[in-house]
PDB file of C-alpha atoms in Angstrom:
ATOM      1  CA  MET A  22       0.078   0.046  -0.089  1.00 60.00           C
ATOM      2  CA  PHE A  23       1.126   3.342  -0.752  1.00 68.00           C
ATOM      3  CA  SER A  24       1.443   6.470   1.528  1.00 70.00           C
ATOM      4  CA  LEU A  25      -0.033   9.540   1.611  1.00 77.00           C
ATOM      5  CA  LYS A  26       3.925  11.246   0.977  1.00 79.00           C
ATOM      6  CA  GLU A  27       3.497   9.144  -2.817  1.00 78.00           C
ATOM      7  CA  VAL A  28       0.074  10.375  -4.043  1.00 80.00           C
ATOM      8  CA  PHE A  29       1.287  14.064  -3.060  1.00 83.00           C
ATOM      9  CA  ALA A  30       4.881  13.348  -4.977  1.00 85.00           C
ATOM     10  CA  ARG A  31       3.379  13.587  -7.788  1.00 87.00           C
ATOM     11  CA  ALA A  32       2.016  17.052  -7.602  1.00 90.00           C
ATOM     12  CA  SER A  33       5.239  18.547  -6.885  1.00 89.00           C
ATOM     13  CA  ASP A  34       6.835  17.875 -10.181  1.00 90.00           C
ATOM     14  CA  LEU A  35       8.314  21.161 -11.721  1.00 91.00           C
ATOM     15  CA  LEU A  36       7.140  20.841 -15.207  1.00 93.00           C
ATOM     16  CA  LEU A  37       3.649  20.930 -13.299  1.00 95.00           C
ATOM     17  CA  VAL A  38       4.794  24.948 -11.930  1.00 96.00           C
ATOM     18  CA  PRO A  39       3.454  26.573 -15.425  1.00 96.00           C
ATOM     19  CA  PHE A  40      -0.073  25.589 -14.942  1.00 97.00           C
ATOM     20  CA  TYR A  41       0.450  26.743 -10.833  1.00 97.00           C
ATOM     21  CA  LEU A  42       1.413  29.847 -11.872  1.00 97.00           C
ATOM     22  CA  SER A  43      -0.701  30.564 -15.199  1.00 97.00           C
ATOM     23  CA  ALA A  44      -3.835  29.143 -12.736  1.00 96.00           C
ATOM     24  CA  SER A  45      -2.988  31.493  -9.939  1.00 96.00           C
ATOM     25  CA  ILE A  46      -2.821  34.467 -12.756  1.00 95.00           C
ATOM     26  CA  PHE A  47      -6.760  33.061 -13.796  1.00 95.00           C
ATOM     27  CA  PHE A  48      -7.952  33.384 -10.530  1.00 94.00           C
ATOM     28  CA  VAL A  49      -5.847  36.656  -9.062  1.00 93.00           C
ATOM     29  CA  VAL A  50      -6.910  39.026 -11.922  1.00 93.00           C
ATOM     30  CA  PHE A  51      -9.699  37.456 -13.974  1.00 90.00           C
ATOM     31  CA  GLN A  52     -12.032  35.660 -11.474  1.00 86.00           C
ATOM     32  CA  PRO A  53     -14.537  37.085  -9.509  1.00 82.00           C
ATOM     33  CA  PHE A  54     -15.132  35.520  -6.234  1.00 81.00           C
ATOM     34  CA  VAL A  55     -18.779  35.487  -6.779  1.00 75.00           C
ATOM     35  CA  ASP A  56     -19.300  36.232 -10.350  1.00 79.00           C
ATOM     36  CA  LEU A  57     -18.404  34.879 -14.146  1.00 81.00           C
ATOM     37  CA  PRO A  58     -15.169  36.689 -15.002  1.00 87.00           C
ATOM     38  CA  GLU A  59     -15.388  38.848 -18.329  1.00 88.00           C
ATOM     39  CA  GLU A  60     -16.432  37.358 -21.468  1.00 89.00           C
ATOM     40  CA  SER A  61     -13.366  38.336 -23.311  1.00 92.00           C
ATOM     41  CA  VAL A  62     -10.873  36.849 -25.614  1.00 93.00           C
ATOM     42  CA  VAL A  63      -8.089  37.720 -22.911  1.00 94.00           C
ATOM     43  CA  ALA A  64     -10.249  36.118 -19.884  1.00 93.00           C
ATOM     44  CA  ALA A  65     -10.706  33.054 -22.813  1.00 93.00           C
ATOM     45  CA  PHE A  66      -6.704  32.445 -23.394  1.00 95.00           C
ATOM     46  CA  PHE A  67      -5.668  32.955 -19.721  1.00 95.00           C
ATOM     47  CA  LYS A  68      -8.722  30.427 -18.560  1.00 95.00           C
ATOM     48  CA  ALA A  69      -7.878  27.818 -21.194  1.00 96.00           C
ATOM     49  CA  LEU A  70      -4.099  28.277 -20.633  1.00 97.00           C
ATOM     50  CA  PRO A  71      -3.727  26.128 -17.196  1.00 97.00           C
ATOM     51  CA  VAL A  72      -5.387  23.179 -18.851  1.00 97.00           C
ATOM     52  CA  LEU A  73      -2.442  23.878 -22.004  1.00 97.00           C
ATOM     53  CA  CYS A  74      -0.091  23.741 -19.743  1.00 97.00           C
ATOM     54  CA  LEU A  75      -1.092  20.538 -18.324  1.00 97.00           C
ATOM     55  CA  ALA A  76      -1.317  18.995 -21.947  1.00 96.00           C
ATOM     56  CA  GLY A  77       2.338  20.078 -21.937  1.00 95.00           C
ATOM     57  CA  PHE A  78       3.207  18.244 -19.155  1.00 95.00           C
ATOM     58  CA  VAL A  79       1.759  15.098 -20.079  1.00 94.00           C
ATOM     59  CA  TYR A  80       3.770  15.530 -23.239  1.00 92.00           C
ATOM     60  CA  LYS A  81       6.613  16.773 -21.825  1.00 90.00           C
ATOM     61  CA  LYS A  82       6.434  13.988 -19.174  1.00 87.00           C
ATOM     62  CA  HIS A  83       5.834  10.949 -21.762  1.00 82.00           C
ATOM     63  CA  LEU A  84       5.797  11.378 -25.334  1.00 71.00           C
ATOM     64  CA  HIS A  85       9.055  13.941 -25.540  1.00 62.00           C
ATOM     65  CA  PRO A  86      11.152  13.156 -27.779  1.00 58.00           C
ATOM     66  CA  ASN A  87      10.396   8.969 -27.798  1.00 60.00           C
ATOM     67  CA  GLY A  88       6.558   8.324 -27.346  1.00 60.00           C
ATOM     68  CA  THR A  89       5.129   6.175 -25.436  1.00 64.00           C
ATOM     69  CA  ASP A  90       3.261   2.507 -25.985  1.00 67.00           C
ATOM     70  CA  ASP A  91       0.518   3.736 -22.893  1.00 79.00           C
ATOM     71  CA  HIS A  92      -2.600   4.556 -25.719  1.00 86.00           C
ATOM     72  CA  TYR A  93      -3.953   5.768 -21.994  1.00 90.00           C
ATOM     73  CA  ILE A  94      -1.487   9.038 -22.422  1.00 91.00           C
ATOM     74  CA  PRO A  95      -1.842  10.474 -25.569  1.00 92.00           C
ATOM     75  CA  SER A  96      -5.752  10.027 -25.174  1.00 94.00           C
ATOM     76  CA  VAL A  97      -5.231  12.366 -21.557  1.00 95.00           C
ATOM     77  CA  LEU A  98      -3.542  14.507 -23.753  1.00 95.00           C
ATOM     78  CA  ILE A  99      -5.710  14.879 -27.016  1.00 96.00           C
ATOM     79  CA  GLY A 100      -8.469  15.375 -24.042  1.00 97.00           C
ATOM     80  CA  LEU A 101      -7.229  18.430 -22.172  1.00 97.00           C
ATOM     81  CA  LEU A 102      -6.347  19.623 -25.786  1.00 97.00           C
ATOM     82  CA  VAL A 103      -9.964  19.583 -26.093  1.00 97.00           C
ATOM     83  CA  SER A 104     -10.931  20.672 -22.896  1.00 97.00           C
ATOM     84  CA  SER A 105      -8.768  23.948 -23.228  1.00 96.00           C
ATOM     85  CA  LEU A 106     -11.054  24.498 -25.890  1.00 96.00           C
ATOM     86  CA  GLY A 107     -14.496  23.753 -23.832  1.00 94.00           C
ATOM     87  CA  ASP A 108     -12.939  26.253 -21.239  1.00 94.00           C
ATOM     88  CA  VAL A 109     -13.207  29.290 -24.011  1.00 94.00           C
ATOM     89  CA  PHE A 110     -16.479  28.191 -25.281  1.00 93.00           C
ATOM     90  CA  MET A 111     -17.133  27.811 -21.784  1.00 90.00           C
ATOM     91  CA  LEU A 112     -16.544  31.355 -20.865  1.00 89.00           C
ATOM     92  CA  PHE A 113     -18.919  32.619 -23.365  1.00 88.00           C
ATOM     93  CA  ARG A 114     -21.617  30.525 -21.823  1.00 77.00           C
ATOM     94  CA  SER A 115     -24.480  33.215 -22.277  1.00 75.00           C
ATOM     95  CA  SER A 116     -24.081  32.455 -26.146  1.00 82.00           C
ATOM     96  CA  LEU A 117     -22.014  28.896 -26.279  1.00 85.00           C
ATOM     97  CA  LEU A 118     -22.862  26.823 -23.939  1.00 81.00           C
ATOM     98  CA  PRO A 119     -23.991  23.829 -25.891  1.00 84.00           C
ATOM     99  CA  LEU A 120     -20.872  23.836 -27.639  1.00 90.00           C
ATOM    100  CA  GLY A 121     -19.142  23.859 -25.145  1.00 89.00           C
ATOM    101  CA  VAL A 122     -21.243  20.590 -23.552  1.00 88.00           C
ATOM    102  CA  PHE A 123     -20.420  18.752 -26.760  1.00 92.00           C
ATOM    103  CA  VAL A 124     -16.493  19.736 -26.745  1.00 95.00           C
ATOM    104  CA  PHE A 125     -16.307  18.723 -22.817  1.00 95.00           C
ATOM    105  CA  SER A 126     -17.847  15.791 -23.890  1.00 94.00           C
ATOM    106  CA  ILE A 127     -15.528  14.921 -26.827  1.00 96.00           C
ATOM    107  CA  ALA A 128     -12.896  15.322 -23.969  1.00 96.00           C
ATOM    108  CA  HIS A 129     -14.535  12.472 -22.363  1.00 95.00           C
ATOM    109  CA  PHE A 130     -14.396  10.342 -23.970  1.00 95.00           C
ATOM    110  CA  MET A 131     -11.141  10.385 -25.142  1.00 95.00           C
ATOM    111  CA  TYR A 132     -10.569   9.570 -21.459  1.00 95.00           C
ATOM    112  CA  ILE A 133     -12.876   6.555 -21.633  1.00 93.00           C
ATOM    113  CA  VAL A 134     -11.180   5.321 -24.798  1.00 93.00           C
ATOM    114  CA  GLY A 135      -7.483   5.959 -23.007  1.00 92.00           C
ATOM    115  CA  LEU A 136      -9.303   4.141 -19.916  1.00 91.00           C
ATOM    116  CA  SER A 137     -10.611   1.543 -21.877  1.00 87.00           C
ATOM    117  CA  GLY A 138      -7.015  -0.744 -22.003  1.00 82.00           C
ATOM    118  CA  LYS A 139      -6.725  -0.145 -17.699  1.00 80.00           C
ATOM    119  CA  GLN A 140      -9.919  -2.512 -17.025  1.00 75.00           C
ATOM    120  CA  ASP A 141     -11.040  -6.061 -16.076  1.00 72.00           C
ATOM    121  CA  SER A 142     -13.992  -7.721 -16.987  1.00 62.00           C
ATOM    122  CA  ASP A 143     -15.232  -9.071 -13.850  1.00 61.00           C
ATOM    123  CA  ASN A 144     -15.167  -5.565 -11.980  1.00 60.00           C
ATOM    124  CA  ARG A 145     -18.721  -4.596 -12.119  1.00 60.00           C
ATOM    125  CA  LYS A 146     -19.394  -2.450  -8.894  1.00 59.00           C
ATOM    126  CA  SER A 147     -18.050   0.617  -9.566  1.00 63.00           C
ATOM    127  CA  VAL A 148     -20.236   1.256 -12.949  1.00 66.00           C
ATOM    128  CA  TYR A 149     -23.158   0.118 -10.607  1.00 60.00           C
ATOM    129  CA  LEU A 150     -21.923   2.655  -8.075  1.00 66.00           C
ATOM    130  CA  PHE A 151     -22.022   5.590 -10.825  1.00 67.00           C
ATOM    131  CA  VAL A 152     -24.944   4.386 -12.846  1.00 68.00           C
ATOM    132  CA  ASN A 153     -26.632   5.266  -9.590  1.00 64.00           C
ATOM    133  CA  LEU A 154     -25.201   8.317  -8.932  1.00 68.00           C
ATOM    134  CA  LEU A 155     -26.459   9.274 -12.558  1.00 66.00           C
ATOM    135  CA  VAL A 156     -29.792   8.463 -11.659  1.00 63.00           C
ATOM    136  CA  VAL A 157     -29.671  10.519  -8.891  1.00 62.00           C
ATOM    137  CA  MET A 158     -28.551  13.507 -10.563  1.00 64.00           C
ATOM    138  CA  CYS A 159     -30.973  13.039 -13.307  1.00 63.00           C
ATOM    139  CA  LEU A 160     -33.998  13.202 -10.740  1.00 55.00           C
ATOM    140  CA  GLY A 161     -32.520  16.364  -8.801  1.00 58.00           C
ATOM    141  CA  TYR A 162     -32.308  17.604 -11.539  1.00 57.00           C
ATOM    142  CA  HIS A 163     -35.666  17.204 -13.229  1.00 55.00           C
ATOM    143  CA  GLU A 164     -37.616  20.224 -11.306  1.00 62.00           C
ATOM    144  CA  SER A 165     -35.239  22.719 -12.022  1.00 66.00           C
ATOM    145  CA  ILE A 166     -34.928  22.278 -15.762  1.00 70.00           C
ATOM    146  CA  ASP A 167     -37.512  23.347 -18.087  1.00 71.00           C
ATOM    147  CA  SER A 168     -36.496  22.422 -21.802  1.00 73.00           C
ATOM    148  CA  ILE A 169     -36.758  18.602 -22.898  1.00 77.00           C
ATOM    149  CA  PHE A 170     -33.519  18.735 -25.593  1.00 78.00           C
ATOM    150  CA  THR A 171     -31.279  20.728 -22.365  1.00 76.00           C
ATOM    151  CA  LYS A 172     -32.193  17.822 -19.704  1.00 76.00           C
ATOM    152  CA  LEU A 173     -31.453  14.930 -22.478  1.00 78.00           C
ATOM    153  CA  SER A 174     -28.441  17.202 -23.428  1.00 81.00           C
ATOM    154  CA  LEU A 175     -27.322  16.745 -19.672  1.00 81.00           C
ATOM    155  CA  VAL A 176     -28.041  13.243 -19.098  1.00 80.00           C
ATOM    156  CA  GLY A 177     -26.279  12.360 -21.892  1.00 83.00           C
ATOM    157  CA  TYR A 178     -22.996  14.620 -20.929  1.00 87.00           C
ATOM    158  CA  PHE A 179     -23.406  13.255 -17.777  1.00 85.00           C
ATOM    159  CA  ALA A 180     -23.605   9.025 -19.187  1.00 83.00           C
ATOM    160  CA  LEU A 181     -20.297  10.254 -20.128  1.00 87.00           C
ATOM    161  CA  LEU A 182     -19.186  11.412 -17.102  1.00 88.00           C
ATOM    162  CA  MET A 183     -20.180   8.764 -14.864  1.00 86.00           C
ATOM    163  CA  THR A 184     -18.745   6.421 -17.593  1.00 86.00           C
ATOM    164  CA  VAL A 185     -15.306   8.345 -16.831  1.00 91.00           C
ATOM    165  CA  GLY A 186     -15.926   7.940 -12.994  1.00 88.00           C
ATOM    166  CA  ALA A 187     -16.981   4.225 -12.916  1.00 87.00           C
ATOM    167  CA  MET A 188     -13.783   3.416 -15.769  1.00 89.00           C
ATOM    168  CA  THR A 189     -10.895   4.848 -13.183  1.00 91.00           C
ATOM    169  CA  SER A 190     -12.636   3.187 -10.066  1.00 88.00           C
ATOM    170  CA  CYS A 191     -12.301   0.439 -12.345  1.00 87.00           C
ATOM    171  CA  ARG A 192      -8.729   1.108 -13.097  1.00 89.00           C
ATOM    172  CA  TYR A 193      -7.890   1.328  -9.078  1.00 89.00           C
ATOM    173  CA  GLU A 194      -9.077  -1.660  -8.377  1.00 85.00           C
ATOM    174  CA  LYS A 195      -7.163  -3.601 -10.737  1.00 85.00           C
ATOM    175  CA  GLU A 196      -3.867  -2.010  -9.855  1.00 86.00           C
ATOM    176  CA  ARG A 197      -4.503  -0.205  -6.739  1.00 86.00           C
ATOM    177  CA  SER A 198      -1.674   2.744  -7.944  1.00 89.00           C
ATOM    178  CA  VAL A 199      -0.865   6.108  -7.049  1.00 92.00           C
ATOM    179  CA  SER A 200      -2.007   7.112 -10.458  1.00 92.00           C
ATOM    180  CA  ALA A 201      -5.251   5.147 -10.547  1.00 92.00           C
ATOM    181  CA  LEU A 202      -6.234   6.784  -7.075  1.00 93.00           C
ATOM    182  CA  TRP A 203      -5.458   9.918  -8.480  1.00 94.00           C
ATOM    183  CA  GLY A 204      -7.637   8.881 -11.784  1.00 94.00           C
ATOM    184  CA  ILE A 205     -10.825   8.307  -9.850  1.00 93.00           C
ATOM    185  CA  VAL A 206      -9.584  11.650  -7.991  1.00 94.00           C
ATOM    186  CA  GLY A 207     -10.042  13.545 -10.997  1.00 96.00           C
ATOM    187  CA  ALA A 208     -13.222  12.052 -12.552  1.00 93.00           C
ATOM    188  CA  ALA A 209     -14.902  12.633  -8.688  1.00 92.00           C
ATOM    189  CA  LEU A 210     -14.201  16.353  -8.870  1.00 95.00           C
ATOM    190  CA  PHE A 211     -15.287  17.002 -12.095  1.00 94.00           C
ATOM    191  CA  ILE A 212     -18.256  15.186 -11.476  1.00 90.00           C
ATOM    192  CA  LEU A 213     -18.737  17.899  -8.518  1.00 90.00           C
ATOM    193  CA  SER A 214     -17.646  20.867 -10.625  1.00 92.00           C
ATOM    194  CA  ASP A 215     -19.974  20.186 -13.544  1.00 89.00           C
ATOM    195  CA  THR A 216     -22.830  19.368 -11.046  1.00 86.00           C
ATOM    196  CA  LEU A 217     -22.303  22.936  -9.263  1.00 88.00           C
ATOM    197  CA  ILE A 218     -22.740  24.360 -12.743  1.00 86.00           C
ATOM    198  CA  VAL A 219     -25.911  22.884 -13.325  1.00 82.00           C
ATOM    199  CA  ILE A 220     -26.772  23.938  -9.590  1.00 82.00           C
ATOM    200  CA  ASP A 221     -25.890  27.557 -10.296  1.00 82.00           C
ATOM    201  CA  THR A 222     -27.211  28.281 -14.072  1.00 79.00           C
ATOM    202  CA  TYR A 223     -30.476  26.464 -13.764  1.00 76.00           C
ATOM    203  CA  SER A 224     -31.420  26.989  -9.651  1.00 75.00           C
ATOM    204  CA  LEU A 225     -28.836  29.884  -8.522  1.00 71.00           C
ATOM    205  CA  GLY A 226     -28.927  31.890 -11.573  1.00 71.00           C
ATOM    206  CA  GLY A 227     -25.662  31.971 -13.036  1.00 70.00           C
ATOM    207  CA  GLY A 228     -21.997  33.245 -11.162  1.00 71.00           C
ATOM    208  CA  SER A 229     -21.894  32.538  -7.579  1.00 81.00           C
ATOM    209  CA  LEU A 230     -20.641  29.214  -7.633  1.00 87.00           C
ATOM    210  CA  GLU A 231     -18.370  30.300 -10.511  1.00 88.00           C
ATOM    211  CA  CYS A 232     -15.019  30.108  -8.523  1.00 91.00           C
ATOM    212  CA  LEU A 233     -14.932  26.671  -6.736  1.00 93.00           C
ATOM    213  CA  VAL A 234     -16.183  25.678  -9.659  1.00 92.00           C
ATOM    214  CA  MET A 235     -13.076  26.594 -11.542  1.00 94.00           C
ATOM    215  CA  ILE A 236     -11.002  25.453  -8.292  1.00 96.00           C
ATOM    216  CA  LEU A 237     -12.684  22.096  -8.996  1.00 96.00           C
ATOM    217  CA  TYR A 238     -12.021  22.122 -12.306  1.00 96.00           C
ATOM    218  CA  TYR A 239      -8.956  23.060 -12.833  1.00 97.00           C
ATOM    219  CA  GLY A 240      -8.006  19.875  -9.641  1.00 97.00           C
ATOM    220  CA  ALA A 241      -9.881  17.451 -11.865  1.00 97.00           C
ATOM    221  CA  GLN A 242      -7.635  18.038 -14.883  1.00 97.00           C
ATOM    222  CA  LEU A 243      -4.439  18.339 -13.059  1.00 97.00           C
ATOM    223  CA  SER A 244      -5.345  14.997 -11.108  1.00 96.00           C
ATOM    224  CA  PHE A 245      -6.012  13.565 -14.759  1.00 97.00           C
ATOM    225  CA  ALA A 246      -2.309  14.844 -15.964  1.00 96.00           C
ATOM    226  CA  ILE A 247      -0.878  13.211 -12.322  1.00 95.00           C
ATOM    227  CA  SER A 248      -2.365   9.630 -13.825  1.00 94.00           C
ATOM    228  CA  THR A 249      -0.641   9.213 -16.740  1.00 93.00           C
ATOM    229  CA  VAL A 250       2.819   9.181 -14.413  1.00 89.00           C
ATOM    230  CA  THR A 251       3.230   5.731 -13.267  1.00 78.00           C
ATOM    231  CA  GLU A 252       6.853   5.491 -13.232  1.00 56.00           C
ATOM    232  CA  ILE A 253       8.759   5.272  -9.861  1.00 51.00           C
ATOM    233  CA  SER A 254       9.952   9.525  -8.871  1.00 44.00           C
ATOM    234  CA  PRO A 255      12.522   9.761  -6.737  1.00 44.00           C
ATOM    235  CA  GLU A 256      10.196  10.731  -3.498  1.00 43.00           C
ATOM    236  CA  ASP A 257       8.655   7.441  -3.783  1.00 43.00           C
ATOM    237  CA  LYS A 258      12.115   6.074  -4.258  1.00 47.00           C
ATOM    238  CA  ASP A 259      13.105   7.588  -0.962  1.00 49.00           C
ATOM    239  CA  THR A 260       9.497   6.319   0.605  1.00 45.00           C
ATOM    240  CA  LYS A 261       9.496   2.862  -0.046  1.00 41.00           C
ATOM    241  CA  GLU A 262      13.525   2.903   1.081  1.00 45.00           C
ATOM    242  CA  LYS A 263      11.919   4.717   4.790  1.00 46.00           C
TER     243      LYS A 263
END
């Protein structure tokens, strides 16, 4: 079994410094505490930049210069790049929200593609857990959303998201690794983040939970990026030796 030091050592990689800096700049300069960011090209760039930095982390860590045989890694890289485009659309939520949901659906599909090679056929309990959670969430949204099209779109989107959650749990059941645990954290933070977006948009009028949503969202993408790191880091080696 691994220790907490092993888990958090993955987040201290120097290649993640650009992500931490760019996310800090976005929160300090562009993200109000209780409102939506200004809809501008500059704000959209800085909103997408942290996720682009995570894509750079995955590329530099695994794919440069020799590539990798693990198809999970390029799938996560593509998912991060697609997500950065979704960030731009979601900033202009008043007019581009459906397009943003569609783009993020593609990103989640890429995570599913990557996780497909890390499953055991007999891991069923995680799937049941996330399917049940999806049903509960759909019932919760029933009264607050008037449009049938919007309801169906959200059900389809969250079905993809719950599939990612189930598959990360199945990966952990199979590997019991630090990387797999980070994948579970990423899926859980994504589910919470997107649930709060729906609550904020359709029940609270929009904007009041945006800062919390972005913290959870960046945490989710950071976790997925870290979940690609399967080699033993120097910190992990020191822990095991002790």
